[in-house]
Short mmCIF file of C-alpha atoms in Angstrom, two decimals:
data_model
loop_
_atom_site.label_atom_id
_atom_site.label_comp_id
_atom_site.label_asym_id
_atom_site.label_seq_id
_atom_site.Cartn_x
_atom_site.Cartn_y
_atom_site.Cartn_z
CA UNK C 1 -39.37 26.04 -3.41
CA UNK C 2 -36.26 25.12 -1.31
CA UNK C 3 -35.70 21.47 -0.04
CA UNK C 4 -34.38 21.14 3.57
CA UNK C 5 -31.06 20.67 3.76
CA UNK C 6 -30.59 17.36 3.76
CA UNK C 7 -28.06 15.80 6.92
CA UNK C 8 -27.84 12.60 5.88
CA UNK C 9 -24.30 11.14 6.55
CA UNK C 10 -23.41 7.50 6.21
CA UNK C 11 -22.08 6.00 8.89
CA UNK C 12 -17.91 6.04 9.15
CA UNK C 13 -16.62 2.50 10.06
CA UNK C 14 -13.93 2.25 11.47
CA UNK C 15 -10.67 0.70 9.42
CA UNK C 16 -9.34 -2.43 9.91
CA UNK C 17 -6.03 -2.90 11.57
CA UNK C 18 -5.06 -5.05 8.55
CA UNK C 19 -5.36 -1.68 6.31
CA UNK C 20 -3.92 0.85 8.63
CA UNK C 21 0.08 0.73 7.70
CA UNK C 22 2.40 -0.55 9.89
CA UNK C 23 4.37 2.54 10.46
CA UNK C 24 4.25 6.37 9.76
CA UNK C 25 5.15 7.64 6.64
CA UNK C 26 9.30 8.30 5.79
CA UNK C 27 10.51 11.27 3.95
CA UNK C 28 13.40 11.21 2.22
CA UNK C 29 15.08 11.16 -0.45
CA UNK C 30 18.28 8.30 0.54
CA UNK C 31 18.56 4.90 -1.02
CA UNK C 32 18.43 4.07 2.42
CA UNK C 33 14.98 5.70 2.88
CA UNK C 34 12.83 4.68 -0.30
CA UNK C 35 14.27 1.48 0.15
CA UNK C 36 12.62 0.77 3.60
CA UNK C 37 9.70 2.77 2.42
CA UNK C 38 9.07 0.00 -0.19
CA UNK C 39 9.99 -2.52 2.10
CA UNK C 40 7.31 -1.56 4.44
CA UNK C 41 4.31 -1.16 1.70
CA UNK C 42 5.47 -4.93 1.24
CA UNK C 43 4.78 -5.86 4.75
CA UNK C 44 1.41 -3.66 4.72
CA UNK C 45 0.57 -5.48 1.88
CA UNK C 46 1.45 -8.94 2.76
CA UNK C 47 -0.49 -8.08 6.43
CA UNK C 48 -3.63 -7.09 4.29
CA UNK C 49 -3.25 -10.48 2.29
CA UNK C 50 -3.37 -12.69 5.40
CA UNK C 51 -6.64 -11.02 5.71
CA UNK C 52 -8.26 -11.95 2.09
CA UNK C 53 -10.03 -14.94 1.17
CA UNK C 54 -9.00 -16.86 -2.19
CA UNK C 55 -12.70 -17.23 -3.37
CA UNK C 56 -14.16 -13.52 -2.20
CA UNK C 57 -11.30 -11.15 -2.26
CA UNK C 58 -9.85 -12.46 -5.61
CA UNK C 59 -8.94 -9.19 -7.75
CA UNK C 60 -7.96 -7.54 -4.72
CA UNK C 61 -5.28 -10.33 -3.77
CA UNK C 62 -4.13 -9.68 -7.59
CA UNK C 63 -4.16 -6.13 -7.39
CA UNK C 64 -1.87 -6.53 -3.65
CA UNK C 65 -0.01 -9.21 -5.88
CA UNK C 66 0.84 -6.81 -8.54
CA UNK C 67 1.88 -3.75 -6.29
CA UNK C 68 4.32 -6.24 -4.22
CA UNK C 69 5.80 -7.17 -7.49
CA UNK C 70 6.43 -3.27 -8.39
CA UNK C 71 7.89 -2.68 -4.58
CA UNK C 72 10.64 -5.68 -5.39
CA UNK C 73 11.09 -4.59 -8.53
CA UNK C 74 11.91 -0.90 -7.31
CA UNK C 75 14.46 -2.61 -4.33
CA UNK C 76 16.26 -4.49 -6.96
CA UNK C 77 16.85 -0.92 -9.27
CA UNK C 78 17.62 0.72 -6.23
CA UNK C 79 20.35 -1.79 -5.13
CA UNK C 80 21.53 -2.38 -9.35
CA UNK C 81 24.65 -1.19 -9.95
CA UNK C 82 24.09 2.38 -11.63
CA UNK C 83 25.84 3.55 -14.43
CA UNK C 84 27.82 6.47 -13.12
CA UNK C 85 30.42 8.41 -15.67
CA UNK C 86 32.62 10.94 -13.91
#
């Protein structure tokens, strides 16, 4: 015996402003590029942060901790001197 198809769909909410990014996405390949690229997922993050509470949102202000330290940490090999043999 079949069961009726079921149409149950939670209900979409709508996402905060804090969580949408701040501008579109940037393809490319230049320094220039990735580098604002990663300097932009730092201001997302540090917009979603002002949004967190210390005592609730604890791992996730670690986990937005932890991906702004990889974005500065990306900057600073981008701008490094690189080790180019001609």
């Amino acid at each position: 015996m079949k069961q009726p198809h079921a149409t149950y769909r939670p209900a979409k909410a709508d996402t905060p402003s804090y969580l949408r990014p701040l501008t579109k996405p940037v393809l490319g390949d230049s320094i220039e590029v990735v580098e604002i690229y990663y300097r932009e997922r730092i201001l997302s993050f540090t917009a979603m942060m002002e949004q967190l509470n210390v005592l609730e949102d604890a791992p996730e202000i670690e986990f937005l901790c932890r991906d702004i330290i990889e974005c500065r940490q990306k900057i600073r090999q981008l701008r490094s001197p690189k080790d180019v043999s001609a």
